[in-house]
PDB file of C-alpha atoms and ligand atoms in Angstrom:
ATOM      1  CA  MET O 304     -56.115 -31.063 -21.684  1.00 77.00           C
ATOM      2  CA  GLN O 305     -56.334 -30.586 -25.383  1.00 93.00           C
ATOM      3  CA  VAL O 306     -55.830 -31.802 -28.919  1.00 98.00           C
ATOM      4  CA  TYR O 307     -53.489 -30.281 -31.471  1.00 98.00           C
ATOM      5  CA  PHE O 308     -54.044 -31.048 -35.145  1.00 98.00           C
ATOM      6  CA  ILE O 309     -50.633 -30.634 -36.687  1.00 98.00           C
ATOM      7  CA  GLY O 310     -49.611 -30.422 -40.320  1.00 98.00           C
ATOM      8  CA  ALA O 311     -46.560 -32.673 -40.616  1.00 98.00           C
ATOM      9  CA  GLY O 312     -45.424 -31.197 -43.915  1.00 98.00           C
ATOM     10  CA  PRO O 313     -44.796 -33.130 -47.125  1.00 98.00           C
ATOM     11  CA  GLY O 314     -42.197 -35.637 -45.904  1.00 97.00           C
ATOM     12  CA  ASP O 315     -38.855 -34.014 -45.162  1.00 97.00           C
ATOM     13  CA  PRO O 316     -38.879 -33.927 -41.330  1.00 97.00           C
ATOM     14  CA  GLU O 317     -37.377 -30.428 -41.411  1.00 97.00           C
ATOM     15  CA  LEU O 318     -40.431 -29.124 -43.246  1.00 98.00           C
ATOM     16  CA  ILE O 319     -42.694 -29.166 -40.203  1.00 98.00           C
ATOM     17  CA  THR O 320     -43.282 -25.819 -38.448  1.00 98.00           C
ATOM     18  CA  VAL O 321     -41.312 -25.025 -35.289  1.00 98.00           C
ATOM     19  CA  LYS O 322     -44.628 -24.927 -33.445  1.00 98.00           C
ATOM     20  CA  GLY O 323     -45.654 -28.351 -34.743  1.00 98.00           C
ATOM     21  CA  GLN O 324     -42.307 -29.871 -33.816  1.00 98.00           C
ATOM     22  CA  LYS O 325     -42.453 -28.460 -30.267  1.00 97.00           C
ATOM     23  CA  LEU O 326     -45.976 -29.788 -29.770  1.00 98.00           C
ATOM     24  CA  ILE O 327     -44.971 -33.272 -30.933  1.00 98.00           C
ATOM     25  CA  ALA O 328     -42.029 -33.223 -28.530  1.00 97.00           C
ATOM     26  CA  ALA O 329     -44.357 -32.298 -25.650  1.00 97.00           C
ATOM     27  CA  ALA O 330     -47.312 -34.583 -26.483  1.00 98.00           C
ATOM     28  CA  ASP O 331     -48.410 -37.488 -24.276  1.00 98.00           C
ATOM     29  CA  VAL O 332     -50.243 -39.165 -27.147  1.00 98.00           C
ATOM     30  CA  ILE O 333     -49.469 -39.030 -30.876  1.00 98.00           C
ATOM     31  CA  ILE O 334     -51.911 -40.218 -33.527  1.00 97.00           C
ATOM     32  CA  TYR O 335     -50.448 -39.964 -37.020  1.00 96.00           C
ATOM     33  CA  ALA O 336     -51.698 -40.672 -40.528  1.00 89.00           C
ATOM     34  CA  GLY O 337     -49.379 -43.566 -41.164  1.00 83.00           C
ATOM     35  CA  SER O 338     -49.036 -43.843 -44.894  1.00 82.00           C
ATOM     36  CA  LEU O 339     -47.542 -40.402 -45.554  1.00 92.00           C
ATOM     37  CA  VAL O 340     -46.264 -38.953 -42.292  1.00 94.00           C
ATOM     38  CA  ASN O 341     -42.527 -39.448 -41.919  1.00 94.00           C
ATOM     39  CA  PRO O 342     -41.860 -41.418 -38.680  1.00 93.00           C
ATOM     40  CA  GLU O 343     -38.573 -39.519 -38.310  1.00 94.00           C
ATOM     41  CA  LEU O 344     -40.735 -36.709 -36.941  1.00 96.00           C
ATOM     42  CA  PHE O 345     -41.104 -38.796 -33.806  1.00 96.00           C
ATOM     43  CA  SER O 346     -37.419 -39.222 -33.039  1.00 94.00           C
ATOM     44  CA  GLN O 347     -37.653 -36.728 -30.165  1.00 92.00           C
ATOM     45  CA  VAL O 348     -40.690 -37.473 -28.075  1.00 95.00           C
ATOM     46  CA  ARG O 349     -41.438 -37.750 -24.371  1.00 95.00           C
ATOM     47  CA  PRO O 350     -40.523 -41.016 -22.690  1.00 94.00           C
ATOM     48  CA  GLY O 351     -43.616 -43.183 -22.366  1.00 94.00           C
ATOM     49  CA  VAL O 352     -45.461 -41.396 -25.165  1.00 97.00           C
ATOM     50  CA  GLU O 353     -48.248 -43.451 -26.738  1.00 97.00           C
ATOM     51  CA  ILE O 354     -48.022 -43.536 -30.534  1.00 96.00           C
ATOM     52  CA  TYR O 355     -50.922 -44.673 -32.755  1.00 96.00           C
ATOM     53  CA  ASN O 356     -50.940 -45.134 -36.505  1.00 95.00           C
ATOM     54  CA  SER O 357     -54.382 -44.083 -37.713  1.00 94.00           C
ATOM     55  CA  ALA O 358     -53.970 -45.952 -41.016  1.00 91.00           C
ATOM     56  CA  THR O 359     -55.388 -49.051 -39.371  1.00 92.00           C
ATOM     57  CA  MET O 360     -58.051 -47.231 -37.310  1.00 95.00           C
ATOM     58  CA  ASN O 361     -61.533 -45.976 -38.160  1.00 95.00           C
ATOM     59  CA  LEU O 362     -62.916 -42.571 -37.145  1.00 96.00           C
ATOM     60  CA  GLU O 363     -64.555 -43.951 -34.013  1.00 96.00           C
ATOM     61  CA  GLU O 364     -61.335 -45.595 -32.848  1.00 97.00           C
ATOM     62  CA  VAL O 365     -59.327 -42.427 -33.459  1.00 96.00           C
ATOM     63  CA  MET O 366     -61.880 -40.346 -31.569  1.00 97.00           C
ATOM     64  CA  ASP O 367     -61.973 -42.854 -28.692  1.00 97.00           C
ATOM     65  CA  VAL O 368     -58.221 -42.510 -28.236  1.00 97.00           C
ATOM     66  CA  MET O 369     -58.435 -38.711 -28.399  1.00 97.00           C
ATOM     67  CA  LEU O 370     -61.362 -38.353 -26.021  1.00 97.00           C
ATOM     68  CA  SER O 371     -60.153 -40.819 -23.411  1.00 97.00           C
ATOM     69  CA  SER O 372     -56.635 -39.340 -23.468  1.00 97.00           C
ATOM     70  CA  VAL O 373     -57.966 -35.821 -22.977  1.00 97.00           C
ATOM     71  CA  ARG O 374     -60.153 -37.054 -20.108  1.00 96.00           C
ATOM     72  CA  GLN O 375     -57.008 -38.414 -18.463  1.00 96.00           C
ATOM     73  CA  GLY O 376     -55.427 -34.964 -18.704  1.00 96.00           C
ATOM     74  CA  LYS O 377     -53.136 -35.844 -21.603  1.00 97.00           C
ATOM     75  CA  VAL O 378     -52.039 -33.684 -24.516  1.00 97.00           C
ATOM     76  CA  VAL O 379     -52.789 -35.248 -27.905  1.00 98.00           C
ATOM     77  CA  ALA O 380     -50.947 -34.486 -31.140  1.00 98.00           C
ATOM     78  CA  ARG O 381     -53.028 -35.546 -34.149  1.00 98.00           C
ATOM     79  CA  VAL O 382     -50.536 -35.439 -36.993  1.00 98.00           C
ATOM     80  CA  HIS O 383     -51.707 -35.116 -40.595  1.00 97.00           C
ATOM     81  CA  THR O 384     -49.637 -35.118 -43.750  1.00 97.00           C
ATOM     82  CA  GLY O 385     -48.935 -31.813 -45.506  1.00 98.00           C
ATOM     83  CA  ASP O 386     -51.515 -29.336 -44.281  1.00 98.00           C
ATOM     84  CA  PRO O 387     -54.553 -30.803 -42.562  1.00 97.00           C
ATOM     85  CA  SER O 388     -56.997 -28.529 -44.413  1.00 98.00           C
ATOM     86  CA  ILE O 389     -56.318 -30.245 -47.736  1.00 97.00           C
ATOM     87  CA  TYR O 390     -57.929 -33.709 -48.002  1.00 96.00           C
ATOM     88  CA  GLY O 391     -57.158 -34.178 -44.325  1.00 94.00           C
ATOM     89  CA  ALA O 392     -60.536 -35.510 -43.155  1.00 94.00           C
ATOM     90  CA  ILE O 393     -59.968 -33.170 -40.207  1.00 96.00           C
ATOM     91  CA  ARG O 394     -63.374 -31.466 -40.117  1.00 97.00           C
ATOM     92  CA  GLU O 395     -65.274 -34.521 -38.897  1.00 97.00           C
ATOM     93  CA  GLN O 396     -62.777 -34.942 -36.051  1.00 97.00           C
ATOM     94  CA  MET O 397     -63.013 -31.282 -35.037  1.00 97.00           C
ATOM     95  CA  ASP O 398     -66.798 -31.456 -35.027  1.00 98.00           C
ATOM     96  CA  ILE O 399     -66.787 -34.452 -32.668  1.00 98.00           C
ATOM     97  CA  LEU O 400     -64.368 -32.648 -30.335  1.00 97.00           C
ATOM     98  CA  GLU O 401     -66.668 -29.596 -30.389  1.00 97.00           C
ATOM     99  CA  LYS O 402     -69.602 -31.801 -29.490  1.00 97.00           C
ATOM    100  CA  HIS O 403     -67.692 -33.133 -26.492  1.00 97.00           C
ATOM    101  CA  GLY O 404     -66.483 -29.681 -25.491  1.00 96.00           C
ATOM    102  CA  VAL O 405     -62.832 -30.675 -25.970  1.00 97.00           C
ATOM    103  CA  PRO O 406     -60.552 -27.734 -26.762  1.00 96.00           C
ATOM    104  CA  TYR O 407     -58.361 -28.072 -29.838  1.00 98.00           C
ATOM    105  CA  GLU O 408     -56.064 -26.048 -32.049  1.00 98.00           C
ATOM    106  CA  VAL O 409     -54.869 -26.465 -35.614  1.00 98.00           C
ATOM    107  CA  VAL O 410     -51.229 -25.907 -36.566  1.00 98.00           C
ATOM    108  CA  PRO O 411     -50.815 -25.564 -40.335  1.00 98.00           C
ATOM    109  CA  GLY O 412     -48.233 -27.416 -42.374  1.00 98.00           C
ATOM    110  CA  VAL O 413     -46.458 -27.232 -45.715  1.00 98.00           C
ATOM    111  CA  SER O 414     -48.795 -28.887 -48.181  1.00 98.00           C
ATOM    112  CA  SER O 415     -47.305 -31.265 -50.719  1.00 98.00           C
ATOM    113  CA  PHE O 416     -48.325 -29.005 -53.600  1.00 98.00           C
ATOM    114  CA  LEU O 417     -46.050 -26.321 -52.163  1.00 98.00           C
ATOM    115  CA  ALA O 418     -43.185 -28.760 -51.718  1.00 98.00           C
ATOM    116  CA  ALA O 419     -43.705 -29.903 -55.314  1.00 98.00           C
ATOM    117  CA  ALA O 420     -43.368 -26.329 -56.634  1.00 98.00           C
ATOM    118  CA  ALA O 421     -40.188 -25.963 -54.592  1.00 98.00           C
ATOM    119  CA  SER O 422     -38.750 -29.188 -56.019  1.00 98.00           C
ATOM    120  CA  LEU O 423     -39.667 -28.108 -59.546  1.00 98.00           C
ATOM    121  CA  LYS O 424     -38.314 -24.603 -58.870  1.00 98.00           C
ATOM    122  CA  LYS O 425     -41.468 -23.143 -60.426  1.00 98.00           C
ATOM    123  CA  GLU O 426     -44.031 -20.475 -59.552  1.00 97.00           C
ATOM    124  CA  TYR O 427     -47.708 -21.414 -59.921  1.00 98.00           C
ATOM    125  CA  THR O 428     -48.882 -17.845 -60.499  1.00 97.00           C
ATOM    126  CA  LEU O 429     -46.872 -16.469 -63.411  1.00 96.00           C
ATOM    127  CA  PRO O 430     -48.023 -13.060 -64.742  1.00 94.00           C
ATOM    128  CA  GLY O 431     -49.509 -13.386 -68.215  1.00 94.00           C
ATOM    129  CA  VAL O 432     -49.843 -17.164 -67.760  1.00 95.00           C
ATOM    130  CA  SER O 433     -52.117 -17.931 -64.831  1.00 96.00           C
ATOM    131  CA  GLN O 434     -53.090 -16.122 -61.666  1.00 96.00           C
ATOM    132  CA  THR O 435     -55.240 -18.933 -60.333  1.00 98.00           C
ATOM    133  CA  VAL O 436     -54.320 -22.244 -58.734  1.00 98.00           C
ATOM    134  CA  ILE O 437     -56.943 -24.968 -58.625  1.00 98.00           C
ATOM    135  CA  LEU O 438     -56.422 -27.760 -56.104  1.00 98.00           C
ATOM    136  CA  THR O 439     -58.562 -30.721 -57.014  1.00 98.00           C
ATOM    137  CA  ARG O 440     -58.795 -34.485 -57.297  1.00 97.00           C
ATOM    138  CA  VAL O 441     -60.701 -36.908 -59.469  1.00 95.00           C
ATOM    139  CA  GLU O 442     -63.395 -39.102 -58.101  1.00 91.00           C
ATOM    140  CA  GLY O 443     -62.311 -42.111 -56.109  1.00 86.00           C
ATOM    141  CA  ARG O 444     -64.253 -43.533 -53.212  1.00 86.00           C
ATOM    142  CA  THR O 445     -64.993 -39.908 -52.368  1.00 89.00           C
ATOM    143  CA  PRO O 446     -67.246 -38.385 -55.025  1.00 92.00           C
ATOM    144  CA  VAL O 447     -66.476 -34.986 -56.576  1.00 93.00           C
ATOM    145  CA  PRO O 448     -69.418 -32.589 -57.068  1.00 94.00           C
ATOM    146  CA  GLU O 449     -70.724 -32.535 -60.656  1.00 92.00           C
ATOM    147  CA  LYS O 450     -69.846 -28.836 -61.112  1.00 92.00           C
ATOM    148  CA  GLU O 451     -66.205 -29.560 -60.271  1.00 94.00           C
ATOM    149  CA  ARG O 452     -65.599 -32.201 -62.912  1.00 93.00           C
ATOM    150  CA  LEU O 453     -62.151 -31.873 -64.465  1.00 94.00           C
ATOM    151  CA  ILE O 454     -63.747 -31.074 -67.820  1.00 92.00           C
ATOM    152  CA  SER O 455     -65.388 -27.995 -66.295  1.00 93.00           C
ATOM    153  CA  LEU O 456     -62.297 -26.912 -64.385  1.00 94.00           C
ATOM    154  CA  ALA O 457     -60.187 -27.377 -67.498  1.00 92.00           C
ATOM    155  CA  GLU O 458     -62.075 -24.579 -69.260  1.00 92.00           C
ATOM    156  CA  HIS O 459     -60.237 -22.004 -67.154  1.00 93.00           C
ATOM    157  CA  GLN O 460     -56.814 -23.243 -68.225  1.00 93.00           C
ATOM    158  CA  ALA O 461     -55.621 -22.241 -64.762  1.00 96.00           C
ATOM    159  CA  THR O 462     -52.704 -23.875 -62.968  1.00 97.00           C
ATOM    160  CA  LEU O 463     -53.968 -27.265 -61.801  1.00 98.00           C
ATOM    161  CA  CYS O 464     -52.684 -29.296 -58.854  1.00 98.00           C
ATOM    162  CA  ILE O 465     -54.377 -32.675 -58.856  1.00 98.00           C
ATOM    163  CA  PHE O 466     -54.142 -34.706 -55.644  1.00 98.00           C
ATOM    164  CA  LEU O 467     -54.970 -38.365 -55.003  1.00 97.00           C
ATOM    165  CA  SER O 468     -55.384 -39.175 -58.679  1.00 96.00           C
ATOM    166  CA  VAL O 469     -52.154 -40.202 -60.400  1.00 97.00           C
ATOM    167  CA  HIS O 470     -53.534 -43.732 -60.876  1.00 96.00           C
ATOM    168  CA  SER O 471     -56.152 -42.202 -63.223  1.00 96.00           C
ATOM    169  CA  LEU O 472     -53.670 -40.210 -65.273  1.00 97.00           C
ATOM    170  CA  LYS O 473     -54.923 -41.535 -68.633  1.00 97.00           C
ATOM    171  CA  GLU O 474     -58.486 -40.365 -67.932  1.00 96.00           C
ATOM    172  CA  ILE O 475     -57.194 -37.059 -66.538  1.00 97.00           C
ATOM    173  CA  VAL O 476     -55.251 -36.383 -69.721  1.00 97.00           C
ATOM    174  CA  GLU O 477     -58.286 -37.160 -71.895  1.00 96.00           C
ATOM    175  CA  ASP O 478     -60.466 -34.749 -69.905  1.00 95.00           C
ATOM    176  CA  LEU O 479     -57.869 -31.996 -69.974  1.00 96.00           C
ATOM    177  CA  LYS O 480     -57.292 -32.295 -73.708  1.00 95.00           C
ATOM    178  CA  THR O 481     -60.863 -31.044 -74.224  1.00 93.00           C
ATOM    179  CA  ALA O 482     -59.660 -27.570 -73.187  1.00 92.00           C
ATOM    180  CA  TYR O 483     -55.869 -27.398 -72.873  1.00 93.00           C
ATOM    181  CA  PRO O 484     -53.659 -27.698 -75.979  1.00 94.00           C
ATOM    182  CA  GLU O 485     -51.910 -31.085 -76.288  1.00 96.00           C
ATOM    183  CA  ASP O 486     -48.493 -29.516 -75.787  1.00 96.00           C
ATOM    184  CA  THR O 487     -49.477 -28.137 -72.355  1.00 96.00           C
ATOM    185  CA  PRO O 488     -46.713 -29.042 -69.917  1.00 97.00           C
ATOM    186  CA  VAL O 489     -47.473 -31.550 -67.153  1.00 98.00           C
ATOM    187  CA  ALA O 490     -45.265 -32.555 -64.236  1.00 98.00           C
ATOM    188  CA  VAL O 491     -45.825 -35.506 -61.957  1.00 98.00           C
ATOM    189  CA  VAL O 492     -44.013 -35.189 -58.648  1.00 98.00           C
ATOM    190  CA  TYR O 493     -43.733 -38.385 -56.629  1.00 98.00           C
ATOM    191  CA  LYS O 494     -42.989 -38.073 -52.897  1.00 98.00           C
ATOM    192  CA  ALA O 495     -41.903 -34.442 -53.015  1.00 98.00           C
ATOM    193  CA  SER O 496     -39.201 -33.708 -50.412  1.00 98.00           C
ATOM    194  CA  TRP O 497     -38.622 -37.398 -49.550  1.00 97.00           C
ATOM    195  CA  PRO O 498     -35.259 -39.006 -50.451  1.00 97.00           C
ATOM    196  CA  GLU O 499     -37.078 -41.151 -53.051  1.00 97.00           C
ATOM    197  CA  GLU O 500     -38.656 -38.110 -54.763  1.00 98.00           C
ATOM    198  CA  LYS O 501     -39.091 -38.386 -58.530  1.00 98.00           C
ATOM    199  CA  ILE O 502     -40.018 -35.693 -61.023  1.00 98.00           C
ATOM    200  CA  ILE O 503     -41.440 -36.626 -64.403  1.00 98.00           C
ATOM    201  CA  GLN O 504     -41.983 -33.831 -66.894  1.00 98.00           C
ATOM    202  CA  GLY O 505     -43.794 -34.030 -70.205  1.00 98.00           C
ATOM    203  CA  THR O 506     -46.885 -32.746 -71.937  1.00 98.00           C
ATOM    204  CA  LEU O 507     -50.508 -33.824 -72.095  1.00 97.00           C
ATOM    205  CA  SER O 508     -49.564 -36.059 -75.032  1.00 97.00           C
ATOM    206  CA  THR O 509     -46.594 -37.780 -73.384  1.00 98.00           C
ATOM    207  CA  ILE O 510     -47.079 -37.829 -69.604  1.00 98.00           C
ATOM    208  CA  ALA O 511     -49.343 -40.865 -69.180  1.00 98.00           C
ATOM    209  CA  LYS O 512     -46.841 -43.162 -70.900  1.00 98.00           C
ATOM    210  CA  GLN O 513     -43.844 -41.645 -69.077  1.00 98.00           C
ATOM    211  CA  VAL O 514     -45.469 -42.116 -65.677  1.00 98.00           C
ATOM    212  CA  GLU O 515     -46.556 -45.654 -66.489  1.00 97.00           C
ATOM    213  CA  GLU O 516     -42.976 -46.504 -67.436  1.00 97.00           C
ATOM    214  CA  GLU O 517     -41.780 -45.171 -64.075  1.00 96.00           C
ATOM    215  CA  GLY O 518     -44.406 -47.306 -62.351  1.00 96.00           C
ATOM    216  CA  ILE O 519     -45.816 -44.412 -60.303  1.00 96.00           C
ATOM    217  CA  SER O 520     -49.363 -45.072 -59.154  1.00 95.00           C
ATOM    218  CA  LYS O 521     -49.639 -43.246 -55.806  1.00 95.00           C
ATOM    219  CA  THR O 522     -48.271 -40.513 -53.536  1.00 96.00           C
ATOM    220  CA  ALA O 523     -47.831 -38.132 -56.413  1.00 98.00           C
ATOM    221  CA  LEU O 524     -49.232 -34.838 -57.601  1.00 98.00           C
ATOM    222  CA  VAL O 525     -50.201 -34.090 -61.177  1.00 98.00           C
ATOM    223  CA  LEU O 526     -49.391 -30.471 -61.996  1.00 98.00           C
ATOM    224  CA  VAL O 527     -50.653 -28.947 -65.208  1.00 98.00           C
ATOM    225  CA  GLY O 528     -50.186 -25.627 -66.944  1.00 97.00           C
ATOM    226  CA  ARG O 529     -47.941 -23.210 -68.777  1.00 97.00           C
ATOM    227  CA  PHE O 530     -46.446 -22.169 -65.437  1.00 97.00           C
ATOM    228  CA  LEU O 531     -44.128 -25.098 -66.154  1.00 98.00           C
ATOM    229  CA  GLY O 532     -42.977 -23.365 -69.352  1.00 96.00           C
ATOM    230  CA  ASP O 533     -40.611 -20.460 -69.814  1.00 92.00           C
ATOM    231  CA  GLU O 534     -42.827 -17.710 -71.215  1.00 89.00           C
ATOM    232  CA  TYR O 535     -44.303 -15.141 -68.875  1.00 91.00           C
ATOM    233  CA  ASP O 536     -44.491 -11.417 -68.170  1.00 88.00           C
ATOM    234  CA  LEU O 537     -42.223  -9.834 -65.570  1.00 88.00           C
ATOM    235  CA  SER O 538     -43.915  -9.028 -62.276  1.00 85.00           C
ATOM    236  CA  LYS O 539     -45.342  -5.584 -61.607  1.00 82.00           C
ATOM    237  CA  LEU O 540     -44.242  -5.852 -57.996  1.00 81.00           C
ATOM    238  CA  TYR O 541     -40.566  -5.420 -58.883  1.00 82.00           C
ATOM    239  CA  ASP O 542     -41.106  -3.397 -62.057  1.00 83.00           C
ATOM    240  CA  ALA O 543     -39.012  -0.190 -61.886  1.00 80.00           C
ATOM    241  CA  ASN O 544     -41.790   1.725 -63.699  1.00 80.00           C
ATOM    242  CA  PHE O 545     -44.503   0.710 -61.306  1.00 74.00           C
ATOM    243  CA  SER O 546     -45.003   2.317 -57.929  1.00 76.00           C
ATOM    244  CA  HIS O 547     -46.760   0.842 -54.928  1.00 76.00           C
ATOM    245  CA  GLY O 548     -47.169   1.471 -51.227  1.00 77.00           C
ATOM    246  CA  TYR O 549     -43.523   0.766 -50.398  1.00 79.00           C
ATOM    247  CA  ARG O 550     -41.717   2.153 -53.431  1.00 75.00           C
ATOM    248  CA  SER O 551     -42.304   4.905 -55.964  1.00 77.00           C
ATOM    249  CA  ALA O 552     -41.662   4.497 -59.679  1.00 72.00           C
ATOM    250  CA  GLU O 553     -38.231   5.456 -61.052  1.00 65.00           C
ATOM    251  CA  LYS O 554     -38.317   8.548 -63.227  1.00 58.00           C
TER     252      LYS O 554
HETATM  253  N1  SAH Y1546     -52.947 -32.920 -46.627  1.00 79.07           N
HETATM  254  C1  SAH Y1546     -52.045 -33.385 -47.667  1.00 79.07           C
HETATM  255  C2  SAH Y1546     -52.759 -34.128 -48.770  1.00 79.07           C
HETATM  256  C3  SAH Y1546     -53.359 -35.437 -48.298  1.00 79.07           C
HETATM  257  S1  SAH Y1546     -54.127 -36.328 -49.584  1.00 79.07           S
HETATM  258  C4  SAH Y1546     -51.240 -32.200 -48.202  1.00 79.07           C
HETATM  259  O1  SAH Y1546     -51.494 -31.057 -47.799  1.00 79.07           O
HETATM  260  O2  SAH Y1546     -50.335 -32.427 -49.006  1.00 79.07           O
HETATM  261  C5  SAH Y1546     -52.819 -37.382 -50.120  1.00 79.07           C
HETATM  262  C6  SAH Y1546     -52.362 -36.969 -51.501  1.00 79.07           C
HETATM  263  O3  SAH Y1546     -51.517 -35.847 -51.376  1.00 79.07           O
HETATM  264  C7  SAH Y1546     -51.537 -38.010 -52.233  1.00 79.07           C
HETATM  265  O4  SAH Y1546     -52.349 -38.901 -52.952  1.00 79.07           O
HETATM  266  C8  SAH Y1546     -50.729 -37.153 -53.180  1.00 79.07           C
HETATM  267  O5  SAH Y1546     -51.514 -36.745 -54.279  1.00 79.07           O
HETATM  268  C9  SAH Y1546     -50.468 -35.935 -52.328  1.00 79.07           C
HETATM  269  N2  SAH Y1546     -49.198 -35.999 -51.593  1.00 79.07           N
HETATM  270  C10 SAH Y1546     -49.020 -36.046 -50.263  1.00 79.07           C
HETATM  271  N3  SAH Y1546     -47.706 -35.995 -49.957  1.00 79.07           N
HETATM  272  C11 SAH Y1546     -47.048 -35.903 -51.141  1.00 79.07           C
HETATM  273  C12 SAH Y1546     -45.680 -35.769 -51.503  1.00 79.07           C
HETATM  274  N4  SAH Y1546     -44.720 -35.706 -50.588  1.00 79.07           N
HETATM  275  N5  SAH Y1546     -45.391 -35.673 -52.822  1.00 79.07           N
HETATM  276  C13 SAH Y1546     -46.350 -35.695 -53.762  1.00 79.07           C
HETATM  277  N6  SAH Y1546     -47.648 -35.814 -53.475  1.00 79.07           N
HETATM  278  C14 SAH Y1546     -48.008 -35.899 -52.188  1.00 79.07           C
END
């Protein structure tokens, strides 16, 4: 049988895709990334389903479960938080499956940075402000390539979504201040779409203290840029004086 890598979405169990939900309901074996995947997603599963929390397992153990289950003709749902292509450590698993000739599919999910924009009711790509979104992290146990240091990325003054890094907010702010003005808006979104979600909004000068006072040190995104402000150009797409493939300009 086969393995399905499924994006679980950011937390709210209704933010998984219909396809992902159906596959979870039909799976014989579920392996989920324990710390961030909402267990409510597993309220409707097959009787006798085997459920593993990968938080306490290493890669070899996860792969052993997958490979032996598939050999027994079982369907495996490997459930990752948000979308598995973003800091999902999914590639190494897919490569091992390839090596063993095990068929697999990937079902995308709603990444937390998208849920955060929805909670903030903001658009990352405002005309006249920024047309580029950079998803990044600062170095932790996983190194970040030299060319992608925050100081270099900051030069673009693009919209920044920083994952896995809220514990280093002070250092982040210092790096960003080398390029962004101090009054650049920053939002920290903790557990977007979960009932315990928190949104902290400030600027590069204020945010580190605000977040420290809230005691947030994990499961949060740091979002930076003037997209959080209120100045922007109107879109060309809906501009009455601008024609495109589906609509001609008004005279
Ligand atoms: N694949 C995931 C990211 C996994 S890395 C995705 O697409 O969202 C884990 C990091 O993602 C966390 O440290 C945090 O920065 C962010 N994250 C995951 N879920 C979140 C949520 N609901 N709210 C805010 N940040 C979240």
